[in-house]
PDB file of C-alpha atoms in Angstrom:
ATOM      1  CA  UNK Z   8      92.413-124.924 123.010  1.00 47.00           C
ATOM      2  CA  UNK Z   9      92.753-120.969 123.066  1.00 49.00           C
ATOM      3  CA  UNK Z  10      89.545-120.838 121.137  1.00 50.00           C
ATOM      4  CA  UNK Z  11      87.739-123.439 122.995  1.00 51.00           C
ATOM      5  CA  UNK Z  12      88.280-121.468 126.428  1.00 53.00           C
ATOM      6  CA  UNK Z  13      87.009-118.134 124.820  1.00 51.00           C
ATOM      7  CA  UNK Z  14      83.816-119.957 123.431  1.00 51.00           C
ATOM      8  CA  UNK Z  15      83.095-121.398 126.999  1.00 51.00           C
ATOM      9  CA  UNK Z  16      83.853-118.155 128.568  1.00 57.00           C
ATOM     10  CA  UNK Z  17      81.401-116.373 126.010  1.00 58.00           C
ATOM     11  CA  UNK Z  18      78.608-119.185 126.258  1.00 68.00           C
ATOM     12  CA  UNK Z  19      79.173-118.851 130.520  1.00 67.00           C
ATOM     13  CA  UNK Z  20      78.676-114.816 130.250  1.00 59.00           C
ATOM     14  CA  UNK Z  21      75.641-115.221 128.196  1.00 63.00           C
ATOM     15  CA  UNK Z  22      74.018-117.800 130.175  1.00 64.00           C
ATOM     16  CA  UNK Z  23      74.667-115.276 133.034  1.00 63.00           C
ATOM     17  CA  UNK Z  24      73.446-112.489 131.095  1.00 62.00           C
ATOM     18  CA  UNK Z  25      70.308-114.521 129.998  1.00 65.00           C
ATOM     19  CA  UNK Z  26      69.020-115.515 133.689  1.00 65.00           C
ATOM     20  CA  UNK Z  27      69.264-111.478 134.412  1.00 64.00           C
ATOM     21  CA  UNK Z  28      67.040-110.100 131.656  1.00 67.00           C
ATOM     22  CA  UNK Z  29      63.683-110.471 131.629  1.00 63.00           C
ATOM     23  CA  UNK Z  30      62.193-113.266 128.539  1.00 68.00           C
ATOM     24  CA  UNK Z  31      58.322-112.893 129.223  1.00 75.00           C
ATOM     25  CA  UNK Z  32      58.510-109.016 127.849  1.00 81.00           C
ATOM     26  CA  UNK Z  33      61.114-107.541 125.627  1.00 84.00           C
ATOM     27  CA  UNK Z  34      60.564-103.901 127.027  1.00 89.00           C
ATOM     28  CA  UNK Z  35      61.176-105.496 130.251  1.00 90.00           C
ATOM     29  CA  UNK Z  36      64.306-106.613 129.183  1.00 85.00           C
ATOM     30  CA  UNK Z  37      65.455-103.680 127.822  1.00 87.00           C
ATOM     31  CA  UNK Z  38      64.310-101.647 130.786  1.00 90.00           C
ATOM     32  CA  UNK Z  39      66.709-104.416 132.766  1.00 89.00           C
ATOM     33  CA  UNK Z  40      69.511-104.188 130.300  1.00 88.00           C
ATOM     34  CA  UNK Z  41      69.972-100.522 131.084  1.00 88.00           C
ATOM     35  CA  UNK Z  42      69.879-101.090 134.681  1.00 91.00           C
ATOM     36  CA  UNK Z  43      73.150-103.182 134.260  1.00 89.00           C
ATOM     37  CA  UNK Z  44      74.677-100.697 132.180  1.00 88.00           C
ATOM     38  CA  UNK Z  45      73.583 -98.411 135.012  1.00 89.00           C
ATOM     39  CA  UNK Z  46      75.126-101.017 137.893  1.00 91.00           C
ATOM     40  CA  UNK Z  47      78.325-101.419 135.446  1.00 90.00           C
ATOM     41  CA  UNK Z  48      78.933 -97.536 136.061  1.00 89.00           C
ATOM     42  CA  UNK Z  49      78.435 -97.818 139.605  1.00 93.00           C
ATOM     43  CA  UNK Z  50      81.070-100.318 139.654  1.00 93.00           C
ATOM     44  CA  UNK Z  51      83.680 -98.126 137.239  1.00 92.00           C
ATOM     45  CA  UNK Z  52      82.807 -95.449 140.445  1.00 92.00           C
ATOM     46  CA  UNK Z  53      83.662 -97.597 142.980  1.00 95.00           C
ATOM     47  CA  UNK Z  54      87.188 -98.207 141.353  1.00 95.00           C
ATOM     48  CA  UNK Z  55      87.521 -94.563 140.798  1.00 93.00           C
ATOM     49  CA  UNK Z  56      86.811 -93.995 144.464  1.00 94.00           C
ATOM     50  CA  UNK Z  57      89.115 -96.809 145.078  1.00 96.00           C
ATOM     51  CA  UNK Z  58      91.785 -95.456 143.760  1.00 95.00           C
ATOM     52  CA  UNK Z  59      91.184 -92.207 145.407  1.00 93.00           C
ATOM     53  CA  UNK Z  60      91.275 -93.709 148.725  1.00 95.00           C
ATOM     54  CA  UNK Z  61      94.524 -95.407 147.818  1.00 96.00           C
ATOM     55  CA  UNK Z  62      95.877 -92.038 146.868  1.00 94.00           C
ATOM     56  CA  UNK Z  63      94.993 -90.266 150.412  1.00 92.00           C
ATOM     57  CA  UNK Z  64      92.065 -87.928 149.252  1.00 92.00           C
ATOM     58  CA  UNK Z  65      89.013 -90.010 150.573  1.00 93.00           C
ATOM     59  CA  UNK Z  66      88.765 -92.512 153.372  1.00 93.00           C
ATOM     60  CA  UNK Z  67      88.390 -95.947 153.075  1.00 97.00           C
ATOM     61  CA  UNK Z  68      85.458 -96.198 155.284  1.00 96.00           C
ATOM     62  CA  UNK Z  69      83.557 -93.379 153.153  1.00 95.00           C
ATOM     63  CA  UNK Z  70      84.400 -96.527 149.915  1.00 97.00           C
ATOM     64  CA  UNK Z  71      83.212 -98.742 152.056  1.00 97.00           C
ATOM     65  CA  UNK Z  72      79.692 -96.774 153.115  1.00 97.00           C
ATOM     66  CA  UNK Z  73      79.882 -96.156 149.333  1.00 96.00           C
ATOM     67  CA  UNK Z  74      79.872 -99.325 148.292  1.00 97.00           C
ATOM     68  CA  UNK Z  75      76.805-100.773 150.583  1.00 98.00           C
ATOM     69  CA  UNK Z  76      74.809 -97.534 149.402  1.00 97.00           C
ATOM     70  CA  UNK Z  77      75.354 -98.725 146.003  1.00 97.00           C
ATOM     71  CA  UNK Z  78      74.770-102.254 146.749  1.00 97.00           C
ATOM     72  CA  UNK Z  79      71.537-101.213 148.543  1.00 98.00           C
ATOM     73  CA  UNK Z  80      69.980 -99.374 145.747  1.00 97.00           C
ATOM     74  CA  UNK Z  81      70.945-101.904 143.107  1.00 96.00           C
ATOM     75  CA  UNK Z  82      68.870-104.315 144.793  1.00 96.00           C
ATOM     76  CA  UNK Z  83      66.241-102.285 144.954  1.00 97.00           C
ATOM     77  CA  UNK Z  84      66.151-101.223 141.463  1.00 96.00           C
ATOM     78  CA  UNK Z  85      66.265-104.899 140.300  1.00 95.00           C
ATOM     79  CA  UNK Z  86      64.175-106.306 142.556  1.00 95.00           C
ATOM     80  CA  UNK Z  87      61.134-103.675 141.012  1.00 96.00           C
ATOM     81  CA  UNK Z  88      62.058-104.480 137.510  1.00 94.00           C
ATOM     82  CA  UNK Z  89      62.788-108.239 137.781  1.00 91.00           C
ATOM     83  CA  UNK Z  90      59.427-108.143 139.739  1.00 92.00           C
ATOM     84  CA  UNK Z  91      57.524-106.239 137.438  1.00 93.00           C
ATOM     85  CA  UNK Z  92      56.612-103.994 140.057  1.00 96.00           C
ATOM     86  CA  UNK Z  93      57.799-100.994 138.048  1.00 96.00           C
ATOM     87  CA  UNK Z  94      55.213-101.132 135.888  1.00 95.00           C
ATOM     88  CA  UNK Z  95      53.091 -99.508 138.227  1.00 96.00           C
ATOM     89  CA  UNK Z  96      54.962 -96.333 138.493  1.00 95.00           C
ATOM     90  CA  UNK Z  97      54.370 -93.541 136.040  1.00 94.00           C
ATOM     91  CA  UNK Z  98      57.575 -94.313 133.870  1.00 94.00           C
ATOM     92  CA  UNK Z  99      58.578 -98.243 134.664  1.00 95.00           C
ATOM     93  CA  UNK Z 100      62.053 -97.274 133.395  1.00 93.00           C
ATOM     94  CA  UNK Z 101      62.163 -95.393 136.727  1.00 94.00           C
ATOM     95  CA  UNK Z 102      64.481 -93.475 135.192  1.00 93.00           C
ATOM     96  CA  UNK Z 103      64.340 -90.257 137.278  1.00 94.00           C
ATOM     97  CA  UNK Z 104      63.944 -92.497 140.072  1.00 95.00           C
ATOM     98  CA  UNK Z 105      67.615 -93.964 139.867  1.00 94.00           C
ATOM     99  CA  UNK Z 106      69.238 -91.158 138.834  1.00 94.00           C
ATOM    100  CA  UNK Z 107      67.749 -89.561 142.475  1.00 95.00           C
ATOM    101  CA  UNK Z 108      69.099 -92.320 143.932  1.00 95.00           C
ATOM    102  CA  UNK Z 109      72.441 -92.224 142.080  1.00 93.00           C
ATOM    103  CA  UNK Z 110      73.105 -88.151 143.275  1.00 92.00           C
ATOM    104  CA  UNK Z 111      72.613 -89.692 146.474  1.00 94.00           C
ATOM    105  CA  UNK Z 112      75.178 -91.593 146.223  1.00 94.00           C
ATOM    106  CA  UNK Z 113      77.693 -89.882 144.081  1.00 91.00           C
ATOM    107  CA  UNK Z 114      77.205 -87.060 147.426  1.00 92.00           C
ATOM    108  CA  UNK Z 115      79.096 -90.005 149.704  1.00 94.00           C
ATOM    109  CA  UNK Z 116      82.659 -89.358 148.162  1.00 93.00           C
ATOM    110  CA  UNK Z 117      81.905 -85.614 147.721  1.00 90.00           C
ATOM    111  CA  UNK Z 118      81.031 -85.591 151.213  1.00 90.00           C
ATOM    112  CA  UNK Z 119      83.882 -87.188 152.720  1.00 90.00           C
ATOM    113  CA  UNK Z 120      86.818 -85.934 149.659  1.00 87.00           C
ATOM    114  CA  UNK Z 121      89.585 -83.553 150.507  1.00 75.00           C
ATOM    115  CA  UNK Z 122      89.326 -79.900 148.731  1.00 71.00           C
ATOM    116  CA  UNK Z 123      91.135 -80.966 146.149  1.00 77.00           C
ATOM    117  CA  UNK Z 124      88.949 -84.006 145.361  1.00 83.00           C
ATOM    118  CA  UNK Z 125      85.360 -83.031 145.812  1.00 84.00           C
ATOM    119  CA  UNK Z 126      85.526 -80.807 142.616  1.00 81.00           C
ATOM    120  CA  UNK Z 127      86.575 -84.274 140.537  1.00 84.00           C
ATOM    121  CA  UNK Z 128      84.433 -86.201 142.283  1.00 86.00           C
ATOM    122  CA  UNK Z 129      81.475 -83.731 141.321  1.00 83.00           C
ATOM    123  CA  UNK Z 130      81.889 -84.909 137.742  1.00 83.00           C
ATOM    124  CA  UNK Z 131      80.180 -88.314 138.825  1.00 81.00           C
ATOM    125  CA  UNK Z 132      77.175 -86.254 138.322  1.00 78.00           C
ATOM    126  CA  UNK Z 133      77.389 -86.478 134.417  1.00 81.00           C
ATOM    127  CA  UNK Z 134      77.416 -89.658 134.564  1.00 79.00           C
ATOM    128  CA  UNK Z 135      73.639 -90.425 136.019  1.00 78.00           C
ATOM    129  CA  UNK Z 136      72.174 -87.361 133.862  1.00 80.00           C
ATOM    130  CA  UNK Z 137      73.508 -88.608 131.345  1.00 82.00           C
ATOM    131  CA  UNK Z 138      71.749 -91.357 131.254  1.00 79.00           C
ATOM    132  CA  UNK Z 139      68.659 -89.190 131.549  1.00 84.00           C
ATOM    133  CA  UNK Z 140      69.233 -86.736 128.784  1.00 85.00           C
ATOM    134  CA  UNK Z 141      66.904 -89.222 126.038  1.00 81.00           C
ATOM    135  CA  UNK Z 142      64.587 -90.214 128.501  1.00 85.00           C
ATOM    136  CA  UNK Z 143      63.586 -87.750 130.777  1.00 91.00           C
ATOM    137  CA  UNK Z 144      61.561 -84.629 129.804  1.00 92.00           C
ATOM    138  CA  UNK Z 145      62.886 -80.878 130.573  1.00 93.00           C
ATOM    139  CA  UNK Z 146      61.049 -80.341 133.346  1.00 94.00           C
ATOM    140  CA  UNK Z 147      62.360 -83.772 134.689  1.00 94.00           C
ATOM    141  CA  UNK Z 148      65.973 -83.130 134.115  1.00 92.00           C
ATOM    142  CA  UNK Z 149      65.637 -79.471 136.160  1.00 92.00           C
ATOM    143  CA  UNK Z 150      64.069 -81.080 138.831  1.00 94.00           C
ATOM    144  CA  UNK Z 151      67.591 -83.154 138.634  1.00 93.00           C
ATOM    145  CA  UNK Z 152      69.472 -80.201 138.567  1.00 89.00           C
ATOM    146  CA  UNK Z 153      67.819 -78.689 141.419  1.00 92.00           C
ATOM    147  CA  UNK Z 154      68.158 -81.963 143.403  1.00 94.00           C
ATOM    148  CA  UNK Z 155      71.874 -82.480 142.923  1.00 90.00           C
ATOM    149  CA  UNK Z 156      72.994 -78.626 142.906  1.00 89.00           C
ATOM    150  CA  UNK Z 157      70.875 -78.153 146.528  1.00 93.00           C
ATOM    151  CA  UNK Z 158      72.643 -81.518 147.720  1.00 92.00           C
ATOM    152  CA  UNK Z 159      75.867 -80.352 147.077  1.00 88.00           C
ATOM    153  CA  UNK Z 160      74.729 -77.253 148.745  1.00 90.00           C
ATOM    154  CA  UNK Z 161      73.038 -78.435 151.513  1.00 92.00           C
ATOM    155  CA  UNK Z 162      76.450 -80.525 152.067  1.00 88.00           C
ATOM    156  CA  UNK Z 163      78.865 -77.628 151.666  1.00 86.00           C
ATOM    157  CA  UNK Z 164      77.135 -75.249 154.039  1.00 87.00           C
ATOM    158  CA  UNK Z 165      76.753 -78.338 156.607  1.00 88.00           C
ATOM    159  CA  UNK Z 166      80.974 -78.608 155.956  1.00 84.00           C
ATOM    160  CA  UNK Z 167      81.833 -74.425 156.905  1.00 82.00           C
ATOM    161  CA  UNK Z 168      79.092 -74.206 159.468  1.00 85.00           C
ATOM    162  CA  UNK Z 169      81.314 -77.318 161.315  1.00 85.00           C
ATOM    163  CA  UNK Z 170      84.475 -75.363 160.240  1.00 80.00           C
ATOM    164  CA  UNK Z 171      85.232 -78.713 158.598  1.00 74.00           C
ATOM    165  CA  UNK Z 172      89.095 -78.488 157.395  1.00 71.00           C
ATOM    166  CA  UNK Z 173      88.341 -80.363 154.518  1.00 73.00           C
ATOM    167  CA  UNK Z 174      86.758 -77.704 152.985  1.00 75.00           C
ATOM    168  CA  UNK Z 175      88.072 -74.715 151.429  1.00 75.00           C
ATOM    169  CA  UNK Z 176      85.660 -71.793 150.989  1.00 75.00           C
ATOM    170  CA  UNK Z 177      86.474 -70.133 147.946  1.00 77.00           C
ATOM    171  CA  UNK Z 178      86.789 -73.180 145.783  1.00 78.00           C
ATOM    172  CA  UNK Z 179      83.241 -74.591 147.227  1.00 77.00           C
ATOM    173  CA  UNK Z 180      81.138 -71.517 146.311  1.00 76.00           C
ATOM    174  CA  UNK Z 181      83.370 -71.860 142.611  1.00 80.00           C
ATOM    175  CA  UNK Z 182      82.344 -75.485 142.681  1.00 75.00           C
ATOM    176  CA  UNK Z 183      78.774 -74.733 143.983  1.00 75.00           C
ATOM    177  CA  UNK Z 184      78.339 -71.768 140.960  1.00 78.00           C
ATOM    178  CA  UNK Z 185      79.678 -74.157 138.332  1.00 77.00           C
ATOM    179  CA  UNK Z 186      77.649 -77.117 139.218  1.00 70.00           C
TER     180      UNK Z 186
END
C-alpha cells in the first residue's frame, strides 16, 4: 500500500510537471524548466521572509506585498515562455530580464527589514546572479551589479533622508560598500 501511494504521488507530480513544460520544442522546455527552478527559489524566499516576519524584523504586510510582486512577475515570465513570445527577445531565456525583475523584488524585504535584517536579507541577491553567472556575459552581469548595488542605494539614501529609525547609518554605508 506504502508503495502504491508513492507511485501515484510520483505519476500525479509528473503529470503536473508535464502540462508545465513545453513538448513542441525541447529548448523551450528547458528554458521553462529553469523558470520553475527560478519560481521554486522565490518560494524558499517567501518562507525565509516568513519566518522573519514571525520573528519581529519585517512586517507582515511587506510578506504580503512580497508575495503578490512575486506572484506578478511569475506570471509574466511564464506567460512569455509558455507563449513563445520570448523568442522574440534577444536571449529567449530572458535571463537578465528575470534576474532585473528578481532585485526588484528581493529590494521589498530590504526595504521594509529592521537594521539588523536588511544586511541578511541582502544575501537574496546571490541567489538571482547566481543563476546568471553561466548564462549571462560580463558585461551583462555588471550591468546587474550596477542595477542591484544603485537599488540598494537609491533605497538607503531614501531611508536617512526620511530619518527612517529603521536604519542605522554606519552599518548601511558597510552594507552599501560590501554589496
Amino acid at each position: 500500500s506504502m508503495r502504491r501511494n508513492s507511485t501515484m504521488d510520483h505519476s500525479f507530480f509528473e503529470r503536473i510537471f508535464a502540462l508545465a513544460l513545453p513538448r513542441h520544442d525541447a529548448k523551450q522546455s528547458v528554458r521553462m524548466l529553469r523558470f520553475l527552478m527560478a519560481a521554486a527559489t522565490y518560494v524558499m524566499t517567501i518562507g525565509l521572509t516568513s519566518l522573519a516576519a514571525y520573528l519581529g524584523f519585517i512586517d507582515w504586510d511587506a510578506v504580503g506585498f512580497m508575495t503578490m510582486a512575486i506572484l506578478i512577475v511569475n506570471v509574466v515570465f511564464y506567460v512569455l515562455i509558455r507563449s513563445d513570445l520570448n523568442l522574440k527577445f534577444k536571449d529567449p531565456s530572458l535571463t537578465q530580464q528575470q534576474i532585473f525583475a528578481c532585485c526588484l523584488v528581493c529590494m521589498i524585504p530590504v526595504h521594509y527589514a529592521q537594521t539588523e535584517a536588511r544586511g541578511m536579507f541582502l544575501m537574496l541577491y546571490i541567489v538571482p546572479i547566481s543563476f546568471g553567472m553561466f548564462k549571462l556575459n560580463l558585461r551583462q552581469m555588471i550591468e546587474i551589479a550596477i542595477f542591484g548595488t544603485a537599488l540598494y542605494a537609491i533605497d538607503t539614501a531614501w531611508g536617512l533622508y526620511t530619518g527612517s529609525s529603521r536604519l542605522n547609518q554606519r552599518a548601511e554605508i558597510l552594507h552599501l560598500v560590501i554589496l
